[in-house]
XYZ file of C-alpha atoms in Angstrom:
517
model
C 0.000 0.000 0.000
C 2.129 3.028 -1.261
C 1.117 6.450 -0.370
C 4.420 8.024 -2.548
C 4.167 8.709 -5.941
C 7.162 8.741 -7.854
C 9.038 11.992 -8.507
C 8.724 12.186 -12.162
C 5.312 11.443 -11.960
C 4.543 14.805 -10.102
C 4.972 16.511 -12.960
C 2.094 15.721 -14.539
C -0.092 17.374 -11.623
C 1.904 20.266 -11.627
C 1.686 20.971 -15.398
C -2.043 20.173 -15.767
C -3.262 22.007 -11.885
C -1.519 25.126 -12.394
C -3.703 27.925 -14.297
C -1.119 29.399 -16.948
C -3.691 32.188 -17.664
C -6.157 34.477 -16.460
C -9.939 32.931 -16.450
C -12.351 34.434 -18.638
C -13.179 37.898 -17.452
C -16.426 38.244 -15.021
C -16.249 34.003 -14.528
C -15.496 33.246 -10.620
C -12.133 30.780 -10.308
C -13.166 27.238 -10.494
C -14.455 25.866 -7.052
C -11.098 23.949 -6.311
C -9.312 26.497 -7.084
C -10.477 29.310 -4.455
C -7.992 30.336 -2.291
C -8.096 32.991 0.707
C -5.285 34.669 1.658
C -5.143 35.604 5.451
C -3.665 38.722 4.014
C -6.634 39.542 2.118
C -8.939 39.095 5.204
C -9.038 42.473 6.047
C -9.304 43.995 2.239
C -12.393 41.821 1.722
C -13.759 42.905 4.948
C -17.493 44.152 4.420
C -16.916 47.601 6.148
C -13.682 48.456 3.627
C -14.298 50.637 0.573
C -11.668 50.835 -1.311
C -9.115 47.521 -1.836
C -5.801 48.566 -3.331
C -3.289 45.591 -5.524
C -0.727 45.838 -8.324
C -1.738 43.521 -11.147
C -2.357 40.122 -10.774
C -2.772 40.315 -7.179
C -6.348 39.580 -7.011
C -8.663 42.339 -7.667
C -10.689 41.208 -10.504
C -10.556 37.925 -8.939
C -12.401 38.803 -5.930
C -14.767 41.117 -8.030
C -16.105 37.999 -10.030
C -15.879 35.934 -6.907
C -17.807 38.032 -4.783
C -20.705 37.908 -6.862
C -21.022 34.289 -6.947
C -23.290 33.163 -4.227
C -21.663 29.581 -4.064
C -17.912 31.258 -3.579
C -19.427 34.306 -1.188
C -20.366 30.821 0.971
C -16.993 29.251 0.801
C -15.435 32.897 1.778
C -18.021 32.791 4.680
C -16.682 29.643 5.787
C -12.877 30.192 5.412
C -12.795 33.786 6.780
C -16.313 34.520 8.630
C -14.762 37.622 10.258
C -14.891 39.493 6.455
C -18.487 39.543 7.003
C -19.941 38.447 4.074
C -22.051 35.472 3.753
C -23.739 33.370 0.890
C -26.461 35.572 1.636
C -25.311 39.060 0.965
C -26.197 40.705 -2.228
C -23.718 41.942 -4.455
C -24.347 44.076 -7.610
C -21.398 45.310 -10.260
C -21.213 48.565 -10.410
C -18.387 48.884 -12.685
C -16.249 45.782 -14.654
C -14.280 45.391 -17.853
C -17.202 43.568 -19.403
C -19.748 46.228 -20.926
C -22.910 45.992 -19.387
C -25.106 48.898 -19.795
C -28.028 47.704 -18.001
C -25.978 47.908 -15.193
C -23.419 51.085 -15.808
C -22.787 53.127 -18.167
C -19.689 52.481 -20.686
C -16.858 54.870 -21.289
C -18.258 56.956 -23.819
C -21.349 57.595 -21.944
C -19.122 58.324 -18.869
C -17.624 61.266 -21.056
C -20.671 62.373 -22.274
C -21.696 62.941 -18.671
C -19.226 64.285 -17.559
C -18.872 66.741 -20.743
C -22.294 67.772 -20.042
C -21.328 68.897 -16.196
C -22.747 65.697 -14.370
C -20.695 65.438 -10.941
C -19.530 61.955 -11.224
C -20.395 61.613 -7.514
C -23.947 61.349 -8.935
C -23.339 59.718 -11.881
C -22.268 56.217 -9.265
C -25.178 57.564 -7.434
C -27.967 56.641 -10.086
C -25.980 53.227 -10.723
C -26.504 52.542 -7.130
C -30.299 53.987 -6.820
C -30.911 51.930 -10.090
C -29.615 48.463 -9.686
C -31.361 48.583 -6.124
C -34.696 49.527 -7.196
C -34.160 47.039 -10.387
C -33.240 44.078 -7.623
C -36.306 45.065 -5.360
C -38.390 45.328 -8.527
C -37.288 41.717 -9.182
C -37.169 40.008 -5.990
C -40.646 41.215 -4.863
C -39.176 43.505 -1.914
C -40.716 47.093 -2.820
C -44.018 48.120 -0.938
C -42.551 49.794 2.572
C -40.735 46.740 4.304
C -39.626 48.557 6.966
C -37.604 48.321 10.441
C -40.619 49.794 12.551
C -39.335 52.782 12.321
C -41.025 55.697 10.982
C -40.041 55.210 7.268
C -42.169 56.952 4.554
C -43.881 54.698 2.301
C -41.794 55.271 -0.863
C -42.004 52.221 -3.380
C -39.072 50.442 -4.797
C -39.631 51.610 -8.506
C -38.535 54.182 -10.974
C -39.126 55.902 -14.023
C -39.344 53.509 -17.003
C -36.738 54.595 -18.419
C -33.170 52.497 -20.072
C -30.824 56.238 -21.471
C -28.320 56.396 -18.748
C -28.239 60.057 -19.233
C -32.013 60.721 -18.783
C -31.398 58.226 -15.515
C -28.645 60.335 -14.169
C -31.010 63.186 -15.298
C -33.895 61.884 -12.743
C -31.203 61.350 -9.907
C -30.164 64.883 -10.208
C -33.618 66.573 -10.374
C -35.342 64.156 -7.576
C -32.473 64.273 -4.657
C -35.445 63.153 -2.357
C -36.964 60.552 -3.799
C -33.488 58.734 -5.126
C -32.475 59.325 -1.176
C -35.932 58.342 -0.051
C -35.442 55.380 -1.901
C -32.186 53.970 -0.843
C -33.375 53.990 2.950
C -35.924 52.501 2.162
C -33.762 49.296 0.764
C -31.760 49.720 2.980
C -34.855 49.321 5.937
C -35.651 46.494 3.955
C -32.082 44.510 3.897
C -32.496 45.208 8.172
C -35.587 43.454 7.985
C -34.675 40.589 5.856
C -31.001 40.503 7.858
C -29.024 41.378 4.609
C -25.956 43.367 3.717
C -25.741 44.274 0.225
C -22.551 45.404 -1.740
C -21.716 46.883 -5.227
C -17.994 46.326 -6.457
C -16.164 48.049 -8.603
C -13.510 47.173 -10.768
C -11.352 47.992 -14.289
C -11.864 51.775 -13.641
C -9.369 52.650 -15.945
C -11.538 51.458 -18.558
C -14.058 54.090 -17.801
C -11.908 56.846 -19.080
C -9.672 57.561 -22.409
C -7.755 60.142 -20.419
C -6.364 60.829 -16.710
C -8.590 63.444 -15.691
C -11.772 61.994 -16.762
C -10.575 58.686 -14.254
C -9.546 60.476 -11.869
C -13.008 63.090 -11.587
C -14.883 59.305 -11.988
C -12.945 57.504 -9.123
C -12.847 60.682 -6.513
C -16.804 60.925 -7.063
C -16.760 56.660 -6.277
C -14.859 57.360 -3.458
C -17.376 59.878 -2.130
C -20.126 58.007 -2.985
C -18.584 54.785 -1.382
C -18.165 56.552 1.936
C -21.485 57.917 2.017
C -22.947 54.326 1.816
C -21.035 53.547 5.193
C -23.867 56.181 6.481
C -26.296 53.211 6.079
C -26.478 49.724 8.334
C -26.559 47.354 5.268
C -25.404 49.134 2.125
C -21.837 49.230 1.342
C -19.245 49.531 -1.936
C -15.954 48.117 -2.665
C -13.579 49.668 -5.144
C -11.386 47.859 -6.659
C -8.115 49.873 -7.317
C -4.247 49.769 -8.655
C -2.127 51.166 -5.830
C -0.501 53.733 -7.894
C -4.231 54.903 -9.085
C -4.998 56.020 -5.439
C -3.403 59.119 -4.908
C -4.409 61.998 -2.406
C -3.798 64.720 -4.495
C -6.115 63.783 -7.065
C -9.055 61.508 -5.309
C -8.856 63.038 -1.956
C -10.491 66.602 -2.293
C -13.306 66.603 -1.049
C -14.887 66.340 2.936
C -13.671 63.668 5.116
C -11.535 62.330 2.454
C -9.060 61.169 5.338
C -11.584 58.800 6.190
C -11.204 57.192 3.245
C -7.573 56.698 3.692
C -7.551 54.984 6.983
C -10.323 53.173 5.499
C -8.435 51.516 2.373
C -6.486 47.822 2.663
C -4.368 46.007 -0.101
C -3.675 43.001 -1.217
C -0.250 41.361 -1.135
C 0.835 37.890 -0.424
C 2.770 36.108 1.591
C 5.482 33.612 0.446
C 3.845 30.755 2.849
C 0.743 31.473 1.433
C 1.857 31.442 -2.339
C 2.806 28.008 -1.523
C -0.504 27.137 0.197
C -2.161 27.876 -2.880
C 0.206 25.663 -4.699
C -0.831 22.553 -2.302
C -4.726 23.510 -3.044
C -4.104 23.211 -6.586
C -1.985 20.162 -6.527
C -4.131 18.600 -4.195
C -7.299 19.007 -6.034
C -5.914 17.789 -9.816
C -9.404 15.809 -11.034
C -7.163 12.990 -11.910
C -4.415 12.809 -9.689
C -5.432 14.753 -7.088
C -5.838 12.169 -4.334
C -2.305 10.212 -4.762
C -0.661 13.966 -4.636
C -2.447 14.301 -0.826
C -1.058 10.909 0.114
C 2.295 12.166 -1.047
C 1.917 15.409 0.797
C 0.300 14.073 4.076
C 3.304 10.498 3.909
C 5.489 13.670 4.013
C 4.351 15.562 6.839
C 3.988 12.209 8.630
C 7.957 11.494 7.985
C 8.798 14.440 9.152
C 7.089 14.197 12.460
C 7.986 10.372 12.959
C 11.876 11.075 12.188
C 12.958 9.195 9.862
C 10.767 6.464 11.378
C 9.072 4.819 8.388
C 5.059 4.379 8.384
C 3.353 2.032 10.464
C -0.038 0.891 9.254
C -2.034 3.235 11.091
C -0.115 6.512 9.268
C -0.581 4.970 5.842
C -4.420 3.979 6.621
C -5.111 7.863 8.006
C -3.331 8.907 4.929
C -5.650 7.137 2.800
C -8.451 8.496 4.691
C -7.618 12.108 4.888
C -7.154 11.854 1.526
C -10.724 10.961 0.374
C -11.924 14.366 1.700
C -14.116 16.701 -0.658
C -13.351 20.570 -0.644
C -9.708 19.617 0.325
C -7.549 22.205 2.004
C -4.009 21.694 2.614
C -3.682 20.742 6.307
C -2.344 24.225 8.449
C 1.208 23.045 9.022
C 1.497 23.058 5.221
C 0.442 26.450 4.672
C 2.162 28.230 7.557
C 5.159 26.575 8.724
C 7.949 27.534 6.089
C 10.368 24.854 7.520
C 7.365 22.437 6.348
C 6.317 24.072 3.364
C 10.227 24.289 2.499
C 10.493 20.307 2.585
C 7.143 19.536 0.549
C 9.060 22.175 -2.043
C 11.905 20.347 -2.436
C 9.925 16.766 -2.692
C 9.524 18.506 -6.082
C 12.902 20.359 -6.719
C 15.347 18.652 -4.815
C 17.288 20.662 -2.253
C 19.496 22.905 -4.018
C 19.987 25.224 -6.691
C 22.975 23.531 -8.099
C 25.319 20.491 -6.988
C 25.670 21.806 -3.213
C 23.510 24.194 -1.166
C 26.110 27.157 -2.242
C 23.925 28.223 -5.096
C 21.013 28.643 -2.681
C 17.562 26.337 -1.575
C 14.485 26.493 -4.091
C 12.111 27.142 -2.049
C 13.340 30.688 -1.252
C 15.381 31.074 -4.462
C 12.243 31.484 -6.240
C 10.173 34.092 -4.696
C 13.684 36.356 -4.347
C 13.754 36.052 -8.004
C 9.973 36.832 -8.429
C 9.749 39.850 -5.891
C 9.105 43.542 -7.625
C 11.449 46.273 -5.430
C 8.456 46.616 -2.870
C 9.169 42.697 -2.314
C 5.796 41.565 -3.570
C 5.130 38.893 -5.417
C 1.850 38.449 -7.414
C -0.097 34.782 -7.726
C -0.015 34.967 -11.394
C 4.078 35.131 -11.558
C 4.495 31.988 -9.545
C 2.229 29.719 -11.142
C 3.390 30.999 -14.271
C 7.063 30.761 -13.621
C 6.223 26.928 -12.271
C 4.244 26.017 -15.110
C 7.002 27.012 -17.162
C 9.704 25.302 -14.882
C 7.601 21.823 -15.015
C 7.005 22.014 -18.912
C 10.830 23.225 -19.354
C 12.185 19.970 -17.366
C 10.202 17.395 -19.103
C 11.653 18.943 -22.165
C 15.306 19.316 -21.561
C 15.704 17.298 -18.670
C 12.793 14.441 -18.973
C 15.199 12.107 -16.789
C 16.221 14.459 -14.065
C 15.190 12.750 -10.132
C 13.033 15.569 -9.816
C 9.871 16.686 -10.872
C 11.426 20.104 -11.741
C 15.192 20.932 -12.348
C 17.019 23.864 -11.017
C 17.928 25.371 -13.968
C 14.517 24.849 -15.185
C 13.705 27.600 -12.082
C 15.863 30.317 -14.324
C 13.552 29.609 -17.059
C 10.463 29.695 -15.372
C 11.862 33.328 -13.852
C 12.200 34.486 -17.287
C 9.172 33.895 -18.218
C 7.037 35.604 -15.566
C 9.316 38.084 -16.286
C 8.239 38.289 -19.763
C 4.737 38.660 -18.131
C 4.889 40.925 -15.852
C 6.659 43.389 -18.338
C 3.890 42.887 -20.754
C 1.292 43.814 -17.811
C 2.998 46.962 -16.824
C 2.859 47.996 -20.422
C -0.158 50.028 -19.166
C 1.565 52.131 -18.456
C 3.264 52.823 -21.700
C 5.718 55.593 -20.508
C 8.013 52.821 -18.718
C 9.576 51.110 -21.644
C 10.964 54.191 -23.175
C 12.713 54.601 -20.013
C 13.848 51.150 -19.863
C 14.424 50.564 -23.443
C 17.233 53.452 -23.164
C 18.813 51.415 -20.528
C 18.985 47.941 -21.989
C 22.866 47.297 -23.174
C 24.446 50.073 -21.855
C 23.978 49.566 -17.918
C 24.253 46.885 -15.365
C 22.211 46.332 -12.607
C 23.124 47.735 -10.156
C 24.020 51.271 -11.540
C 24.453 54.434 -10.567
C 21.461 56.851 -10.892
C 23.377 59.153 -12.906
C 24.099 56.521 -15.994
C 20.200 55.857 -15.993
C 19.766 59.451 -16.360
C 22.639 60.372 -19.164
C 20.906 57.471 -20.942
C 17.269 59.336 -21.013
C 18.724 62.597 -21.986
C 21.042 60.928 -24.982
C 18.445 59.143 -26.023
C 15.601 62.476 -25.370
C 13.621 59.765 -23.727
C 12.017 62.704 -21.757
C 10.555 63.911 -25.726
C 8.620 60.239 -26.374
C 4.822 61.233 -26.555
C 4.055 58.669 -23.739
C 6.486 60.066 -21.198
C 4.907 63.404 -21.793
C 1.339 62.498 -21.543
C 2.722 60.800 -18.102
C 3.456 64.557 -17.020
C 7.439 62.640 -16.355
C 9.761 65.882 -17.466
C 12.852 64.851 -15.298
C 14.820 62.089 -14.394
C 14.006 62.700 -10.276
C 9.871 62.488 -11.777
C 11.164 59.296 -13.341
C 13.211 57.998 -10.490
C 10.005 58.679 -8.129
C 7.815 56.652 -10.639
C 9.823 53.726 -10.932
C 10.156 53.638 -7.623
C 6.732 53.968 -6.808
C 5.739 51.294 -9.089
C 8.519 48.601 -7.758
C 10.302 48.823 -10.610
C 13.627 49.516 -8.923
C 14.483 50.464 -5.752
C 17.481 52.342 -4.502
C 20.218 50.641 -2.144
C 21.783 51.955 0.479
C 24.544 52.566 -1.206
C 22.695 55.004 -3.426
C 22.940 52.800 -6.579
C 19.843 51.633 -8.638
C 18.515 47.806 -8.009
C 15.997 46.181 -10.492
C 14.397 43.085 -9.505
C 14.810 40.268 -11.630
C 10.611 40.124 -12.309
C 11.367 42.973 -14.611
C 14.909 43.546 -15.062
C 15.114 40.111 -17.447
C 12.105 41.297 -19.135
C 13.668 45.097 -19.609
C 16.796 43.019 -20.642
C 19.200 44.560 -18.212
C 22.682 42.251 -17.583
C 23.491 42.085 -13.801
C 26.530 41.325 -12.241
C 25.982 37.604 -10.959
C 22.429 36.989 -10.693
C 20.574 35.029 -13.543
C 21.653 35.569 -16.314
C 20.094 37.080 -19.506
C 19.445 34.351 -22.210
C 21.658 33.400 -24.111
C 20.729 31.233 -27.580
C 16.948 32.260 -27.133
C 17.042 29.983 -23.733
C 17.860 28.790 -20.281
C 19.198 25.466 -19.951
């Protein structure tokens, strides 16, 4: 009765478990694949308005998710303190999918705006309308109330679909739009409900910066004054960098707002816990991978001492389980999480331990200069690292070879750079840089480089309102693209310097013969 599997065979979990891209926009992550950070606890908390995360760190994740009622119930049950239960009613106020039943698309945005519509009430009908469209369908107009005096103001609106002659009734009937949100809200305190309306892909609201910036300071209001009522609450979805005081933060009690705010980052430990969950739940092999992950938690706690029959037969057992979760040592002991690692790597990034330990070589190598690391770059630097070893090194002893790590480094590299290409100022800057510096450099080569090369004239680093190499230097900065060491020379990361193509001294190395072998 074996409860190992053998080492090459691991590869095929890994290589079919691991999502190599993004699911389809608005769809919630497969069942098996949901995954709650203890870091994201407090961001998904009911009473937060605005969540802040770089890319691929989850936002548009927990946007679809949260409007699932079957994942709102597994969040209930993995982190009940967030406060939001299968229950709660969640509305989209804002996603990359067009939806204009729901809110208005970008050109009707400007329109709105153009026309003098405060964007604070522009939200405001998008809120007043989907709740009065959910009452409407769900049978809950007519004065439900809490027993308190509440006038007896009916769920329904004006028959009418033109978002502009919507935001034109919100405007001219302040009462009766305000009227009409207390009295859903009255009604979610009688039926014991919290509602919610996320938010998320505002920069798709807006062809230019001031237009996104006028729509997400009047969200920001709006989503504070919905904290006024018990059961009605929004939750913005936001870049870091894209939350800045000087431009959302003008208007009363905006400081609330700020204390008010969370992010959402991961740990290392719980990068790895998500790894488990994955593994652990393949359709096919799924089962034999918790047998090998629970035979080695049992070695280690036994010493050396090999299973008895009762380990292997509680093995078997605990393996059977439905809506499997890695057990808690796994996903917060690093000394644990370090040896189930290296079940699948081996021990060492080379011949000896002088070339460093996998399990922390890799997120090093995957950290931007703030030291996060996003979800998406790990899986996609192990898919690559699984499919690259049964390629060049199909009989290696492991399910993944070392040097198949560099590879897999380079490519969520490659990623990463092509996300941050949103911001389409940064790879005039960087392209200047690639050949002719070395990480780490001095500030002042970086910035001979962008005034050689009149980086500062390229029509994206204008529109960026970046005229200097200190505005540069602050942006790159800001945006953990480098960082600057105590020694006063410039560090870039590996996540982007091998996709920027910038050699470093020692380090991995740039490709050489179009790979890493």
């Amino acid at each position: 009765m074996s409860t190992r599997m053998r080492t090459a065979d691991l590869r095929e979990p890994i290589r079919d478990a691991l999502p190599v891209e993004s699911a389809e926009y608005g769809a919630p992550p497969p069942r098996h694949q949901f995954f709650v950070p203890k870091t994201h606890a407090r961001a998904l908390h009911i009473n937060i308005p605005v969540v802040l995360g770089d890319r691929g760190m989850g936002k548009s994740y927990w946007w679809a998710a949260l409007q699932s009622r079957e994942h709102r119930g597994l969040l209930a049950r993995m982190a009940p303190d967030v406060r939001i239960r299968e229950e709660t009613f969640v509305f989209p106020g804002f996603g990359k999918t067009p939806d204009l039943a729901r809110y208005p698309s970008k050109d009707v945005f400007a329109r709105l705006l153009n026309t003098g519509r405060k964007s604070r009430l522009v939200w405001k009908a998008v809120v007043v309308w989907s709740a009065a469209r959910f009452a409407d369908e769900r049978g809950l107009g007519g004065g439900v109330g809490d027993g308190r005096d509440i006038p007896p103001v009916d769920l329904v609106l004006p028959a009418i679909d033109s978002w502009e002659e919507r935001v034109s009734w919100t405007v001219d009937n302040p009462e009766a739009a305000d009227r009409l949100l207390q009295q859903f809200d009255a009604t979610l305190h009688a039926l014991e409900r919290d509602s919610i309306w996320v938010f998320d892909a505002l920069d798709d609201a807006a062809d230019d910066v001031a237009t996104f910036y006028n729509l997400v300071e009047g969200l920001c209001q709006l989503a504070l004054e919905l904290r006024s009522f018990r059961h009605l609450r929004a939750k913005v979805f936001l870049r870091t960098d894209q939350f800045q005081d000087r431009r959302v933060g003008r208007f009363p009690d905006a400081s609330k707002l700020r204390a008010s705010t969370a992010s959402l980052r991961w740990l290392t430990t719980e990068l790895y816990g998500l790894l488990w969950q994955l593994l652990g739940n393949h359709p096919l092999r799924g089962a034999e991978y918790r047998q090998d992950l629970y035979t080695t938690l049992f070695e280690h706690k036994l010493r050396g001492r090999g299973l008895g029959r009762e380990e292997r037969l509680e093995i078997l057992t605990l393996a059977q389980a439905e809506d499997w979760t890695p057990p808690p040592e796994s996903r917060f002991d690093a000394a644990v999480q370090e040896r189930l690692f290296h079940r699948l790597t081996g021990p060492f990034m080379g011949e000896s331990a002088r070339k460093g330990f996998p399990y922390r070589w890799l997120p090093t190598h995957l950290a931007d200069a703030h030291g996060d690391i996003s979800p998406r770059s790990f899986l996609a630097a192990l898919a690559t690292a699984v499919a690259h070893t049964a390629y060049y090194h199909a009989d290696h002893g492991f399910a993944i070879h070392f040097r198949s790590l560099h590879a897999g480094v380079h490519e969520a590299s490659r990623i990463r750079v092509g996300e941050i290409a949103e911001h389409p100022w940064i790879q005039p800057l960087m392209a200047a840089l690639a050949g002719h510096v070395a990480v780490p450099f001095e500030f002042a080569d970086a910035e001979a480089r962008w005034y050689e090369t009149g980086a500062f004239a390229d029509t994206d680093v204008v529109a960026a309102e970046i005229d200097s190499a200190d505005s540069a230097r602050k942006r790159l900065a800001e945006l953990g693209i480098w960082r600057e060491m105590k020694t006063g020379r410039i560090d870039v990361p590996d996540i982007y310097r091998l996709g920027f193509k910038l050699a470093r001294r020692g380090g991995v190395p740039l490709k050489r013969d179009g790979e890493v072998r």
